[in-house]
C-alpha positions as semicolon CSV with decimal commas, in nm:
position;residue;x (nm);y (nm);z (nm)
1;M;-0,701;0,603;-0,186
2;C;-0,877;0,718;-0,535
3;Q;-1,157;0,860;-0,401
4;S;-1,035;1,157;-0,248
5;V;-0,872;1,277;-0,597
6;Y;-0,886;1,535;-0,839
7;S;-0,743;1,272;-1,149
8;I;-0,624;0,938;-1,203
9;A;-0,359;0,835;-1,535
10;L;-0,373;0,453;-1,518
11;I;-0,065;0,299;-1,617
12;P;-0,020;-0,068;-1,724
13;D;0,267;-0,284;-1,774
14;G;0,246;-0,640;-1,984
15;W;0,524;-0,877;-1,983
16;T;0,592;-1,229;-2,030
17;A;0,747;-1,501;-1,845
18;P;0,913;-1,695;-2,116
19;H;0,986;-1,964;-1,899
20;A;0,724;-1,997;-1,678
21;K;0,458;-1,934;-2,018
22;V;0,308;-1,684;-1,809
23;E;0,165;-1,352;-1,934
24;F;0,048;-1,079;-1,685
25;L;-0,116;-0,784;-1,655
26;G;0,026;-0,473;-1,385
27;I;-0,205;-0,123;-1,395
28;G;-0,102;0,101;-1,146
29;G;-0,197;0,435;-1,112
30;L;-0,087;0,799;-1,076
31;C;-0,355;0,987;-0,848
32;I;-0,358;1,316;-0,862
33;N;-0,467;1,574;-0,618
34;S;-0,655;1,874;-0,614
35;T;-0,332;2,098;-0,589
36;F;-0,114;1,866;-0,783
37;D;0,083;1,577;-0,513
38;K;0,133;1,316;-0,690
39;T;0,083;0,950;-0,564
40;L;0,168;0,599;-0,744
41;V;-0,082;0,315;-0,583
42;I;-0,035;-0,039;-0,767
43;L;-0,342;-0,108;-0,798
44;G;-0,326;-0,529;-0,968
45;L;-0,277;-0,745;-1,141
46;G;-0,399;-1,068;-1,422
47;E;-0,295;-1,338;-1,613
48;M;-0,283;-1,258;-2,006
49;N;-0,245;-1,617;-2,042
50;E;-0,478;-1,547;-2,396
51;G;-0,196;-1,283;-2,565
52;H;-0,177;-0,907;-2,545
53;T;-0,445;-0,882;-2,741
54;A;-0,616;-0,492;-2,759
55;E;-0,898;-0,691;-2,676
56;K;-0,820;-0,913;-2,322
57;T;-0,615;-0,626;-2,250
58;K;-0,899;-0,401;-2,176
59;E;-1,113;-0,717;-1,993
60;T;-0,784;-0,729;-1,734
61;M;-0,773;-0,363;-1,653
62;E;-1,189;-0,311;-1,586
63;T;-1,135;-0,606;-1,403
64;I;-0,867;-0,454;-1,159
65;I;-1,047;-0,104;-1,143
66;N;-1,370;-0,247;-1,078
67;N;-1,215;-0,357;-0,773
68;F;-1,171;-0,025;-0,688
69;D;-1,456;0,260;-0,524
70;F;-1,430;0,535;-0,636
71;D;-1,610;0,737;-0,932
72;K;-1,463;0,624;-1,302
73;R;-1,488;0,927;-1,461
74;K;-1,216;1,054;-1,277
75;I;-0,918;0,808;-1,521
76;R;-0,802;1,095;-1,766
77;G;-0,613;0,899;-1,979
78;N;-0,278;0,591;-1,879
79;I;0,065;0,564;-1,997
80;L;0,150;0,314;-2,194
81;N;0,508;0,287;-2,036
82;F;0,632;-0,068;-2,386
83;I;0,572;0,255;-2,577
84;I;0,775;0,508;-2,408
85;K;1,064;0,269;-2,385
86;H;0,998;0,194;-2,788
87;I;1,021;0,583;-2,784
88;L;1,291;0,534;-2,574
89;V;1,542;0,325;-2,692
90;F;1,406;0,550;-3,075
91;I;1,625;0,818;-2,938
92;Y;1,908;0,664;-2,832
93;Y;2,006;0,561;-3,143
94;I;1,928;0,825;-3,304
95;L;2,104;1,050;-3,035
96;K;2,395;0,798;-3,060
97;R;2,453;0,816;-3,437
């Protein structure tokens, strides 16, 4: 699926299951073709038991992405949804005042 796309935006999502003491990083991809049709795909899930450090996040993302055979130069960026969530919460509280 990723081979015929024009570009891919990665969507990482990290979370913790405190009751199980396990941390995960899921990677999705928003694939865009030459006519700007978009397809959302789930690329994989990796354990992050050493914490969500930048280095561990990078290693886990690379491991997941390298399971797929496509031109990695098509990756145009990533959408850091945890940052987006924080921005939306901030905007909500500002507008609520």
